[in-house]
Coordinates of C-alpha atoms in Angstrom, one line a residue:
Chain A
M1 CA 26.6 -0.1 -5.4
K2 CA 25.5 -3.2 -7.3
I3 CA 21.9 -2.8 -8.9
I4 CA 20.1 -5.7 -10.6
V5 CA 17.3 -4.9 -12.9
C6 CA 14.8 -7.4 -14.0
V7 CA 13.9 -6.9 -17.7
K8 CA 10.9 -8.5 -19.7
Q9 CA 10.5 -8.4 -23.4
V10 CA 7.0 -7.8 -24.5
P11 CA 4.9 -6.8 -27.5
D12 CA 5.0 -3.1 -28.5
T13 CA 1.9 -1.5 -26.9
E14 CA 0.7 -0.8 -30.5
T15 CA 0.6 -4.5 -31.4
R16 CA -2.7 -5.9 -32.7
I17 CA -3.2 -9.2 -30.9
R18 CA -4.0 -12.2 -32.8
I19 CA -4.9 -15.4 -31.0
N20 CA -3.0 -18.7 -31.8
P21 CA -4.8 -21.8 -33.2
E22 CA -4.6 -23.6 -29.8
G23 CA -6.7 -20.6 -28.4
N24 CA -4.3 -20.3 -25.4
G25 CA -1.8 -17.7 -26.5
I26 CA -0.9 -14.9 -28.9
V27 CA 0.6 -15.4 -32.6
D28 CA 4.1 -14.4 -32.2
Q29 CA 4.8 -13.6 -35.5
D30 CA 4.8 -10.0 -36.9
V31 CA 5.1 -8.8 -33.3
N32 CA 7.4 -5.9 -32.6
W33 CA 9.2 -7.0 -29.3
V34 CA 10.4 -4.2 -26.9
V35 CA 11.6 -3.8 -23.4
S36 CA 8.6 -3.4 -21.2
P37 CA 8.1 0.2 -20.9
Y38 CA 8.1 0.1 -17.2
D39 CA 11.3 -1.9 -17.3
E40 CA 12.9 1.0 -19.1
F41 CA 12.1 3.3 -16.3
A42 CA 14.0 0.9 -13.9
I43 CA 16.9 0.6 -16.3
E44 CA 17.0 4.4 -16.5
E45 CA 16.9 4.8 -12.7
A46 CA 19.6 2.2 -12.1
L47 CA 21.8 4.1 -14.5
R48 CA 21.2 7.4 -12.8
I49 CA 22.0 6.0 -9.5
K50 CA 25.2 4.8 -11.0
E51 CA 26.2 7.9 -12.6
A52 CA 25.6 9.7 -9.1
K53 CA 27.1 7.0 -6.8
G54 CA 29.2 4.7 -8.8
G55 CA 28.8 0.9 -9.2
E56 CA 27.5 -1.5 -11.7
V57 CA 24.2 -2.3 -13.3
V58 CA 23.3 -6.1 -14.2
L59 CA 20.2 -6.9 -16.2
V60 CA 18.4 -10.1 -16.0
S61 CA 15.8 -11.2 -18.4
L62 CA 14.0 -14.6 -18.8
G63 CA 12.6 -15.5 -22.2
P64 CA 13.5 -17.2 -25.5
D65 CA 16.5 -16.3 -27.7
R66 CA 14.9 -12.9 -28.7
A67 CA 15.1 -11.6 -25.1
Q68 CA 18.9 -11.0 -25.9
T69 CA 17.7 -8.2 -28.0
A70 CA 16.0 -6.5 -25.0
L71 CA 19.1 -7.1 -22.9
R72 CA 21.4 -5.6 -25.7
N73 CA 19.0 -2.5 -25.6
G74 CA 19.5 -2.2 -21.9
L75 CA 23.3 -2.6 -22.3
A76 CA 23.3 0.0 -25.0
M77 CA 21.5 2.4 -22.7
G78 CA 24.6 1.7 -20.3
A79 CA 24.0 -1.3 -18.2
D80 CA 27.4 -3.2 -17.5
S81 CA 26.4 -6.8 -18.0
A82 CA 23.5 -9.0 -18.5
V83 CA 22.1 -12.6 -17.5
H84 CA 19.9 -14.4 -19.8
L85 CA 17.7 -17.1 -18.3
K86 CA 16.9 -19.3 -21.0
D87 CA 15.3 -22.9 -21.0
A88 CA 12.5 -24.7 -22.7
A89 CA 11.6 -25.6 -19.1
F90 CA 10.6 -22.0 -18.5
D91 CA 8.0 -21.9 -21.3
A92 CA 5.0 -23.2 -19.1
A93 CA 6.1 -21.3 -16.0
D94 CA 3.7 -18.9 -14.5
T95 CA 4.5 -15.8 -12.5
M96 CA 5.7 -17.9 -9.6
G97 CA 8.0 -19.9 -11.7
V98 CA 9.6 -16.7 -13.4
A99 CA 10.0 -15.1 -9.9
K100 CA 11.8 -18.3 -8.7
A101 CA 14.1 -18.3 -11.6
L102 CA 14.8 -14.5 -11.3
A103 CA 15.3 -15.1 -7.6
A104 CA 17.7 -17.9 -8.1
A105 CA 19.7 -15.9 -10.9
I106 CA 19.9 -13.0 -8.4
K107 CA 21.3 -15.0 -5.6
G108 CA 23.6 -16.8 -8.2
I109 CA 25.3 -13.4 -8.8
G110 CA 25.7 -12.7 -5.2
G111 CA 22.7 -10.7 -4.5
A112 CA 22.6 -6.7 -5.0
D113 CA 22.1 -3.6 -3.0
L114 CA 19.1 -2.8 -5.0
V115 CA 16.8 -4.7 -7.2
L116 CA 14.6 -2.7 -9.8
T117 CA 11.8 -4.0 -11.9
G118 CA 9.0 -2.5 -13.9
Q119 CA 5.9 -2.2 -11.9
Q120 CA 4.3 -4.7 -14.1
G121 CA 5.3 -6.3 -17.6
V122 CA 3.3 -4.8 -20.2
G123 CA 0.9 -7.7 -21.8
G124 CA 0.6 -10.2 -18.9
D125 CA -0.2 -7.2 -16.6
H126 CA 0.1 -9.3 -13.6
S127 CA 2.1 -6.8 -11.6
Q128 CA 3.2 -9.8 -9.5
V129 CA 7.0 -10.4 -10.1
P130 CA 8.3 -7.5 -7.8
G131 CA 6.3 -8.7 -4.7
L132 CA 7.1 -12.4 -5.4
L133 CA 10.7 -11.7 -5.9
A134 CA 10.9 -9.6 -2.7
G135 CA 9.0 -12.5 -0.8
L136 CA 11.3 -15.1 -2.2
L137 CA 14.5 -13.3 -1.6
D138 CA 13.2 -12.0 1.9
L139 CA 13.8 -8.4 1.1
P140 CA 11.7 -5.3 1.8
Q141 CA 9.8 -4.0 -1.2
V142 CA 8.3 -0.6 -2.4
T143 CA 6.1 -0.8 -5.6
M144 CA 4.8 1.7 -8.0
A145 CA 7.6 4.3 -7.2
I146 CA 7.6 7.6 -8.9
K147 CA 10.7 8.9 -6.9
I148 CA 13.7 7.1 -5.3
E149 CA 16.2 8.9 -3.3
L150 CA 19.3 6.7 -1.9
G151 CA 20.6 7.4 1.6
E152 CA 23.2 5.4 3.4
G153 CA 21.9 1.7 3.5
K154 CA 18.5 3.0 3.0
A155 CA 16.1 4.6 0.4
T156 CA 13.4 7.1 0.4
V157 CA 10.6 6.2 -2.2
T158 CA 7.5 8.0 -3.3
R159 CA 4.8 5.5 -4.2
E160 CA 1.7 6.2 -5.9
I161 CA -1.7 5.0 -4.5
E162 CA -5.3 6.1 -5.3
G163 CA -5.8 9.8 -4.9
A164 CA -2.6 10.2 -2.9
S165 CA 1.2 9.5 -2.8
E166 CA 3.0 7.7 0.1
V167 CA 6.4 8.4 1.1
W168 CA 8.0 5.1 2.3
E169 CA 11.6 4.7 4.0
T170 CA 13.2 1.1 3.3
A171 CA 16.3 -0.6 4.4
L172 CA 18.5 -1.7 1.6
P173 CA 18.9 -4.2 -0.1
A174 CA 15.3 -4.0 -1.4
V175 CA 13.1 -4.7 -4.3
I176 CA 11.6 -1.3 -5.9
S177 CA 9.2 -1.3 -8.8
A178 CA 9.1 1.6 -11.2
Q179 CA 5.9 3.3 -12.2
K180 CA 5.5 5.8 -15.2
G181 CA 6.6 9.3 -13.8
L182 CA 9.7 7.9 -12.1
N183 CA 12.0 9.5 -15.0
E184 CA 12.3 9.9 -18.6
P185 CA 14.3 7.0 -20.2
R186 CA 17.2 7.8 -22.3
Y187 CA 17.8 6.7 -25.9
A188 CA 20.8 4.6 -26.6
S189 CA 23.6 6.5 -28.2
L190 CA 25.5 5.2 -31.2
K191 CA 28.5 4.7 -28.8
G192 CA 26.3 2.8 -26.4
I193 CA 25.0 0.7 -29.0
M194 CA 28.6 -0.2 -30.3
A195 CA 29.7 -0.8 -26.7
A196 CA 26.9 -3.2 -26.2
K197 CA 28.0 -5.4 -28.7
K198 CA 31.0 -6.3 -26.7
K199 CA 29.3 -6.5 -23.3
A200 CA 29.0 -10.1 -21.9
I201 CA 25.5 -11.9 -21.8
D202 CA 25.6 -14.9 -19.4
V203 CA 23.3 -17.6 -20.5
K204 CA 21.8 -19.8 -17.7
D205 CA 19.3 -22.7 -17.9
A206 CA 17.1 -24.0 -15.0
A207 CA 19.8 -26.6 -13.9
A208 CA 22.5 -23.7 -13.6
L209 CA 20.0 -22.1 -11.3
G210 CA 19.3 -25.1 -9.3
L211 CA 15.7 -25.3 -10.5
A212 CA 14.1 -28.6 -10.9
A213 CA 10.9 -29.3 -12.9
A214 CA 8.8 -29.3 -9.6
D215 CA 10.1 -25.9 -8.9
L216 CA 8.6 -24.5 -12.3
A217 CA 5.4 -26.5 -12.3
P218 CA 2.7 -23.8 -12.8
L219 CA 0.2 -23.1 -10.0
T220 CA -2.1 -21.1 -12.4
T221 CA -2.6 -21.9 -16.2
V222 CA -4.2 -20.2 -19.0
A223 CA -7.0 -22.4 -20.1
S224 CA -8.0 -20.3 -23.2
L225 CA -7.5 -16.8 -24.7
E226 CA -10.1 -14.8 -26.6
L227 CA -10.5 -11.6 -28.2
P228 CA -12.7 -9.1 -26.4
P229 CA -16.4 -9.4 -27.2
A230 CA -17.4 -7.1 -30.2
R231 CA -19.0 -3.7 -29.1
P232 CA -22.4 -2.6 -30.6
A233 CA -22.3 -0.4 -33.6
V234 CA -22.1 3.4 -32.8
R235 CA -25.1 5.4 -32.8
M236 CA -24.4 9.0 -34.2
I237 CA -26.1 12.1 -32.7
D238 CA -26.9 14.6 -35.4
G239 CA -28.0 18.2 -35.0
D240 CA -26.2 21.5 -33.7
P241 CA -24.1 21.1 -30.7
E242 CA -26.9 22.3 -28.4
T243 CA -29.4 19.6 -30.0
Q244 CA -26.6 17.0 -29.9
A245 CA -25.9 17.6 -26.1
R246 CA -29.3 17.4 -25.2
E247 CA -30.2 14.2 -27.2
L248 CA -27.1 12.5 -25.7
L249 CA -28.2 13.2 -22.1
R250 CA -31.7 12.0 -23.1
L251 CA -30.1 8.6 -24.5
L252 CA -27.8 8.1 -21.5
H253 CA -30.7 8.6 -19.2
E254 CA -33.5 6.8 -20.9
E255 CA -31.7 4.3 -23.0
A256 CA -28.4 3.5 -21.5
K257 CA -29.4 4.2 -18.0
V258 CA -26.1 5.4 -16.9
I259 CA -27.2 8.9 -15.6
Chain B
M1 CA -15.9 -26.5 6.4
K2 CA -14.5 -24.8 3.3
S3 CA -14.0 -21.2 3.6
I4 CA -13.1 -18.1 1.4
V5 CA -10.7 -15.5 2.9
T6 CA -11.0 -11.9 1.7
F7 CA -8.8 -9.0 2.5
A8 CA -10.7 -5.8 3.3
E9 CA -8.7 -2.6 2.8
Q10 CA -9.4 0.2 4.9
R11 CA -8.1 3.7 4.9
D12 CA -8.8 6.4 7.5
G13 CA -11.1 4.1 9.2
K14 CA -13.2 3.6 6.3
L15 CA -13.8 0.4 4.2
R16 CA -12.9 1.1 0.5
R17 CA -15.6 0.3 -2.1
P18 CA -13.3 -2.5 -3.8
S19 CA -13.1 -4.1 -0.4
L20 CA -16.8 -4.3 -0.2
E21 CA -16.9 -5.5 -3.7
A22 CA -14.5 -8.3 -2.6
V23 CA -16.4 -9.4 0.4
S24 CA -19.7 -9.4 -1.9
E25 CA -18.0 -11.5 -4.4
A26 CA -16.4 -13.9 -1.7
R27 CA -20.1 -14.4 -0.5
R28 CA -21.3 -15.1 -3.9
V29 CA -18.3 -17.5 -4.5
A30 CA -18.8 -19.3 -1.1
D31 CA -22.4 -19.9 -1.8
A32 CA -21.6 -21.2 -5.3
M33 CA -19.2 -23.7 -3.6
G34 CA -22.2 -24.9 -1.7
G35 CA -22.1 -22.8 1.6
A36 CA -18.5 -22.2 2.2
Q37 CA -17.8 -19.6 5.2
V38 CA -16.5 -16.1 4.2
E39 CA -13.8 -15.0 6.6
A40 CA -12.6 -11.3 6.1
V41 CA -9.5 -10.0 7.5
V42 CA -9.1 -6.2 8.3
I43 CA -6.0 -4.7 9.5
G44 CA -5.2 -1.4 10.9
A45 CA -5.4 0.9 14.1
G46 CA -9.2 1.3 14.7
S47 CA -10.3 -1.3 12.3
G48 CA -12.3 -3.3 14.9
A49 CA -15.1 -0.8 14.4
L50 CA -15.4 -2.0 10.6
A51 CA -16.3 -5.7 11.4
A52 CA -20.0 -5.2 11.6
E53 CA -20.1 -3.6 8.2
L54 CA -18.0 -6.6 6.7
G55 CA -20.7 -8.8 8.1
H56 CA -23.6 -6.8 6.5
Y57 CA -21.9 -7.5 3.1
G58 CA -21.7 -11.3 3.6
A59 CA -18.7 -12.1 6.0
D60 CA -19.4 -14.9 8.5
V61 CA -16.3 -14.3 10.5
V62 CA -14.0 -11.1 10.7
H63 CA -10.4 -11.4 11.8
V64 CA -9.4 -8.2 13.2
F65 CA -5.9 -6.9 13.6
D66 CA -6.4 -3.6 15.5
A67 CA -3.3 -2.1 17.3
A68 CA -1.9 1.5 17.4
E69 CA 1.2 0.5 15.7
L70 CA -0.8 -0.5 12.6
A71 CA -1.7 3.1 11.8
H72 CA 0.1 2.9 8.4
Y73 CA 0.2 0.1 5.7
A74 CA 3.4 -2.0 5.8
T75 CA 3.8 -4.7 3.1
E76 CA 5.6 -7.2 5.5
V77 CA 3.4 -6.8 8.6
W78 CA 0.1 -7.0 6.5
A79 CA 1.5 -10.0 4.6
R80 CA 2.4 -11.7 7.8
A81 CA -1.1 -10.9 9.3
L82 CA -3.1 -12.3 6.3
G83 CA -0.4 -15.3 6.2
Q84 CA -1.4 -15.9 9.9
V85 CA -5.1 -16.2 8.9
I86 CA -4.5 -18.3 5.7
G87 CA -2.1 -20.7 7.6
E88 CA -5.0 -21.5 10.2
V89 CA -8.0 -21.3 8.1
K90 CA -6.6 -23.1 5.1
P91 CA -9.2 -21.4 2.7
A92 CA -10.0 -22.8 -0.6
A93 CA -9.6 -19.2 -2.1
V94 CA -8.4 -15.7 -1.1
L95 CA -9.8 -12.8 -2.7
I96 CA -8.1 -9.3 -2.6
P97 CA -9.2 -6.1 -4.2
F98 CA -6.6 -5.0 -7.1
T99 CA -5.9 -1.6 -5.6
A100 CA -2.6 -0.1 -5.1
M101 CA -2.5 -1.9 -1.8
G102 CA -3.8 -5.0 -2.8
K103 CA -1.5 -5.1 -5.9
D104 CA 1.4 -4.7 -3.5
L105 CA 0.4 -7.1 -0.8
A106 CA -1.0 -10.1 -2.7
P107 CA 2.2 -11.2 -4.2
R108 CA 4.0 -11.0 -1.0
V109 CA 1.4 -13.3 0.6
A110 CA 1.5 -15.7 -2.6
A111 CA 5.4 -16.0 -1.9
A112 CA 4.9 -16.7 1.6
T113 CA 2.0 -19.3 1.2
G114 CA 3.0 -20.8 -2.1
A115 CA -0.5 -20.0 -3.5
G116 CA -1.2 -19.5 -7.0
L117 CA -2.3 -15.9 -7.8
V118 CA -4.3 -14.6 -10.5
S119 CA -4.1 -10.8 -10.8
D120 CA -6.8 -8.3 -11.8
C121 CA -9.7 -10.7 -12.3
S122 CA -12.9 -9.3 -13.9
A123 CA -15.2 -12.3 -13.3
L124 CA -14.9 -15.6 -11.3
A125 CA -16.8 -18.7 -11.7
V126 CA -17.1 -21.9 -9.7
K127 CA -16.9 -25.1 -11.9
D128 CA -16.6 -28.4 -10.1
G129 CA -16.1 -26.9 -6.9
K130 CA -13.1 -24.8 -8.2
L131 CA -12.5 -21.4 -9.2
E132 CA -12.0 -20.2 -12.8
A133 CA -11.1 -16.7 -13.5
R134 CA -11.4 -14.4 -16.3
R135 CA -9.0 -11.6 -16.8
A136 CA -7.9 -8.9 -19.3
V137 CA -4.4 -9.4 -20.9
Y138 CA -2.6 -6.9 -23.1
S139 CA -4.8 -4.1 -21.2
G140 CA -7.8 -5.6 -22.6
K141 CA -6.8 -6.6 -26.1
A142 CA -7.6 -10.1 -25.2
F143 CA -9.2 -12.0 -22.3
A144 CA -7.6 -15.0 -20.7
T145 CA -9.7 -17.8 -18.7
V146 CA -7.3 -19.0 -16.0
R147 CA -7.4 -22.0 -13.6
W148 CA -5.6 -23.0 -10.6
S149 CA -3.8 -26.3 -9.8
G150 CA -3.9 -26.3 -5.9
E151 CA -5.2 -24.4 -3.0
P152 CA -5.4 -21.7 -1.9
Q153 CA -6.6 -20.1 -5.2
M154 CA -5.7 -16.5 -4.7
A155 CA -7.1 -14.0 -6.8
T156 CA -7.0 -10.1 -7.0
L157 CA -10.2 -8.3 -8.3
R158 CA -10.5 -5.4 -10.5
A159 CA -12.3 -2.4 -8.9
N160 CA -15.7 -1.4 -10.3
V161 CA -16.6 -4.7 -12.0
F162 CA -17.9 -6.9 -9.1
S163 CA -21.3 -5.7 -7.9
L164 CA -21.8 -4.9 -4.3
A165 CA -24.2 -7.0 -2.3
T166 CA -27.1 -5.2 -0.7
P167 CA -25.9 -4.9 3.0
D168 CA -28.1 -6.7 5.4
S169 CA -27.6 -5.1 8.8
S170 CA -29.5 -7.9 10.5
R171 CA -26.5 -10.4 9.7
A172 CA -24.5 -11.2 12.7
T173 CA -20.6 -11.9 12.4
K174 CA -18.2 -13.5 14.6
T175 CA -15.2 -11.3 15.4
V176 CA -11.8 -12.9 16.0
A177 CA -9.2 -10.4 17.4
R178 CA -5.5 -11.2 16.5
T179 CA -2.2 -9.7 16.9
V180 CA 0.7 -9.4 14.6
D181 CA 4.4 -8.5 15.0
A182 CA 4.5 -4.9 13.5
A183 CA 8.2 -5.0 12.5
S184 CA 9.1 -3.8 9.2
R185 CA 12.0 -2.9 7.2
A186 CA 10.0 -0.8 4.9
K187 CA 7.7 2.0 6.4
V188 CA 5.3 4.6 5.4
T189 CA 6.6 8.1 6.8
A190 CA 4.2 10.3 5.1
V191 CA 1.1 10.3 2.9
N192 CA 0.2 13.4 0.8
A193 CA -3.1 13.6 -0.8
A194 CA -3.4 14.6 -4.4
A195 CA -4.3 18.2 -5.1
G196 CA -7.9 18.7 -5.0
G197 CA -8.7 15.3 -3.7
K198 CA -9.2 14.0 -7.2
L199 CA -11.5 11.1 -8.0
E200 CA -9.5 7.8 -8.6
L201 CA -9.9 6.9 -12.2
T202 CA -10.0 2.9 -11.6
E203 CA -12.8 3.3 -9.2
A204 CA -14.8 6.1 -10.9
Q205 CA -18.3 5.5 -12.2
T206 CA -17.9 8.2 -14.8
I207 CA -14.9 9.2 -16.6
V208 CA -14.4 12.1 -18.9
S209 CA -11.1 12.0 -20.9
G210 CA -9.3 14.3 -23.3
G211 CA -6.8 13.9 -25.8
R212 CA -4.8 15.7 -28.5
G213 CA -8.0 17.3 -30.0
M214 CA -8.0 19.5 -27.0
K215 CA -5.0 21.3 -28.9
G216 CA -3.3 22.5 -26.0
P217 CA -3.1 22.2 -22.1
E218 CA -4.8 25.7 -22.0
H219 CA -8.0 24.0 -23.2
F220 CA -8.0 21.2 -20.8
H221 CA -10.1 22.9 -18.5
L222 CA -13.1 21.9 -21.0
V223 CA -12.6 18.3 -20.1
E224 CA -12.3 19.3 -16.3
D225 CA -15.4 21.3 -16.5
L226 CA -17.3 18.5 -18.3
A227 CA -16.1 16.0 -15.8
A228 CA -17.3 18.2 -12.9
A229 CA -20.7 18.6 -14.5
F230 CA -20.9 14.8 -14.5
G231 CA -19.3 14.4 -11.2
A232 CA -16.8 12.2 -13.0
A233 CA -13.0 11.6 -12.8
V234 CA -10.8 13.2 -15.3
G235 CA -8.6 10.9 -17.8
A236 CA -6.1 11.6 -20.6
S237 CA -4.7 10.0 -23.5
R238 CA -0.9 9.0 -23.6
A239 CA -0.3 11.5 -26.4
I240 CA -1.2 14.5 -24.3
V241 CA 0.6 13.0 -21.0
D242 CA 3.8 12.5 -23.1
A243 CA 3.4 16.0 -24.4
G244 CA 3.4 17.1 -20.7
W245 CA 0.0 18.8 -20.9
V246 CA -1.2 16.8 -18.0
D247 CA 0.1 14.4 -15.2
H248 CA 0.7 10.8 -16.0
H249 CA -1.3 9.5 -13.3
I250 CA -4.6 10.3 -15.2
Q251 CA -3.5 8.4 -18.4
V252 CA -5.9 5.9 -19.6
G253 CA -4.6 3.0 -21.8
Q254 CA -1.6 0.7 -21.8
T255 CA 1.1 2.0 -19.6
G256 CA -1.5 3.9 -17.9
K257 CA -4.7 2.8 -16.0
T258 CA -7.3 0.4 -17.4
V259 CA -10.6 1.5 -16.4
S260 CA -14.3 0.0 -16.6
P261 CA -16.6 2.8 -15.6
N262 CA -20.4 2.8 -16.4
L263 CA -19.8 5.8 -18.6
Y264 CA -16.7 6.8 -20.4
I265 CA -16.8 10.2 -22.5
A266 CA -13.8 10.5 -24.8
C267 CA -13.4 14.1 -26.1
G268 CA -11.0 14.8 -28.9
I269 CA -9.4 11.2 -28.6
S270 CA -8.8 9.5 -31.9
G271 CA -8.5 6.1 -30.2
A272 CA -5.0 4.7 -30.6
I273 CA -5.0 0.9 -30.0
Q274 CA -3.2 1.3 -26.8
H275 CA -5.9 3.7 -25.5
L276 CA -8.8 1.7 -26.7
A277 CA -7.2 -1.2 -24.9
G278 CA -7.5 0.6 -21.5
M279 CA -11.2 1.7 -21.7
S280 CA -13.0 -0.4 -24.2
S281 CA -14.6 -2.5 -21.3
S282 CA -16.4 0.5 -20.2
R283 CA -20.1 -0.2 -20.1
I284 CA -21.2 3.0 -22.1
I285 CA -19.0 5.0 -24.3
V286 CA -19.4 8.2 -25.7
A287 CA -17.0 9.8 -28.2
I288 CA -16.8 13.4 -29.3
N289 CA -14.5 13.9 -32.4
K290 CA -14.3 16.0 -35.5
D291 CA -12.8 13.0 -37.7
G292 CA -15.5 10.6 -38.5
D293 CA -13.0 8.0 -39.4
A294 CA -11.4 8.0 -36.0
P295 CA -11.0 4.4 -34.4
I296 CA -12.7 5.7 -31.1
F297 CA -16.1 5.5 -33.0
K298 CA -15.7 1.8 -33.5
V299 CA -15.9 1.0 -29.6
A300 CA -18.4 4.1 -29.0
N301 CA -22.1 3.4 -28.1
Y302 CA -22.9 7.1 -28.9
G303 CA -21.0 9.3 -31.2
I304 CA -20.9 13.2 -31.8
L305 CA -19.3 14.3 -34.9
G306 CA -18.1 17.7 -34.5
D307 CA -15.9 20.2 -33.0
A308 CA -15.1 19.4 -29.3
F309 CA -14.7 23.2 -28.6
E310 CA -18.2 23.7 -29.5
V311 CA -19.9 20.5 -28.5
M312 CA -18.2 20.3 -25.1
P313 CA -19.3 23.6 -23.5
K314 CA -22.8 22.9 -24.5
L315 CA -22.8 19.4 -23.1
T316 CA -21.3 20.8 -19.8
E317 CA -24.1 23.3 -19.6
A318 CA -26.8 20.9 -20.5
A319 CA -25.3 18.3 -17.9
K320 CA -25.4 21.0 -15.1
A321 CA -29.0 21.6 -16.0
Y322 CA -29.8 18.0 -16.1
F323 CA -28.3 17.1 -12.7
A324 CA -29.6 20.3 -11.0
A325 CA -33.1 19.3 -12.1
K326 CA -32.8 15.5 -11.2
G327 CA -31.5 16.9 -7.7

């Protein structure tokens, strides 16, 4: 069984965001870059399937040089090989451009029995790549998976929705995106980290993927980025707990008008 | 004539609130574009009965895919249906609620139609006849203004942010009955409602959340009791989800849900940056914490410095009395 996992490197969730002088992106320095947490669930799931059924796990990541660290992390967890999509032409790509590059890379390595992704990349928070990828590859999709069971040529997937969960049955190959709750990702072992150093990372640029500038022209552009508006100063409520409770309800009703 | 297509999600024969918010916003956008037409799309067995209601919220035309084999949502089928309407109507914009279904569906439709898609928008504006979107990135640590380079301009809309239009039952709507091939490689085989029919966090008007200050899962009922008194949904910080006290689906913050309720009450939550990211766009925030230096007080409107175990039962009691008197 061949499983491809798409991996994105993102700022750690504890990162304090600073806006760049151009006002259209974040300051990259002093950011601790990590594998997007949802992608870790996808990698872990791929490794568990491989351990149960045999096969290989290939990672694909699009990003600058530093993305190789994310790929090495995944390789250290136990993935077999990795493809790094790197080209200055990807810098301005939007979600569609990224999905096109990933789709081309997946086709380039002969497709897969299963494509796993995180349900969203932490940071951009678009939650688009899984569906775009499935659409571009013409594969069925199940997103926000919290449980995956593989059968012969099919998978049974539990997906989280508002106030309920759905059980889906999908033909394979398919694109499945991982939601928190799917599994508990492992830490890389020292042995894994050593082994990862010897594993191959295949670097591909846009031309190698057969993508021209027109394919990567963004359909959407971030015109500006700003910090959230400051919130008003807090009003502390004094007194004993009973007084505090009554005073809070009065303020919520009379001043804030939310109850 | 210019048009705005909007997807109206229905479940169990009812239009979900985020769909009505999307139709309301489509109406506002259409009017701001100088009188564009709002064309709603509703899909599912029995969905024909919902067309009139969509009209009341501002749809001029409702495209209805109502067939027995459309009992359960299927990405490929829904994308085919929505793609069919988009292909014919050639709208200036397509608005879809950013719900579990909309999140799954919109990218698939974008891939099929080549539309630019902007996710989880919290505001839309019309400038020189074109859309401009505002959306949270890094779970709300920053906000981006995004523009499209072509049409259709496809956007998914965050729940609970766009206001509902006042329904006008005298508005007439044109209904167009449509059919779609229901073949799909992925299918829903069962739907299991969550225990207790819990309120969905992202759509709740009030949320009561608990964190490490609750000291252990055996005390989490204080959060649930307070939530019940306010008719609120229950949330939790990542710390106590990772500690296994509560289920991950109620986690608020980065790697959990991003929420924007009218009222957010944080109990025993210090306010780690990834938690603040997920809730600081709430309209009114109340923090109850025994540490006066806790970062949660920096985003709170009202703060109570004190022992959550003493304050929460009193607040629950007072809230019960308040809402009982209010009726």
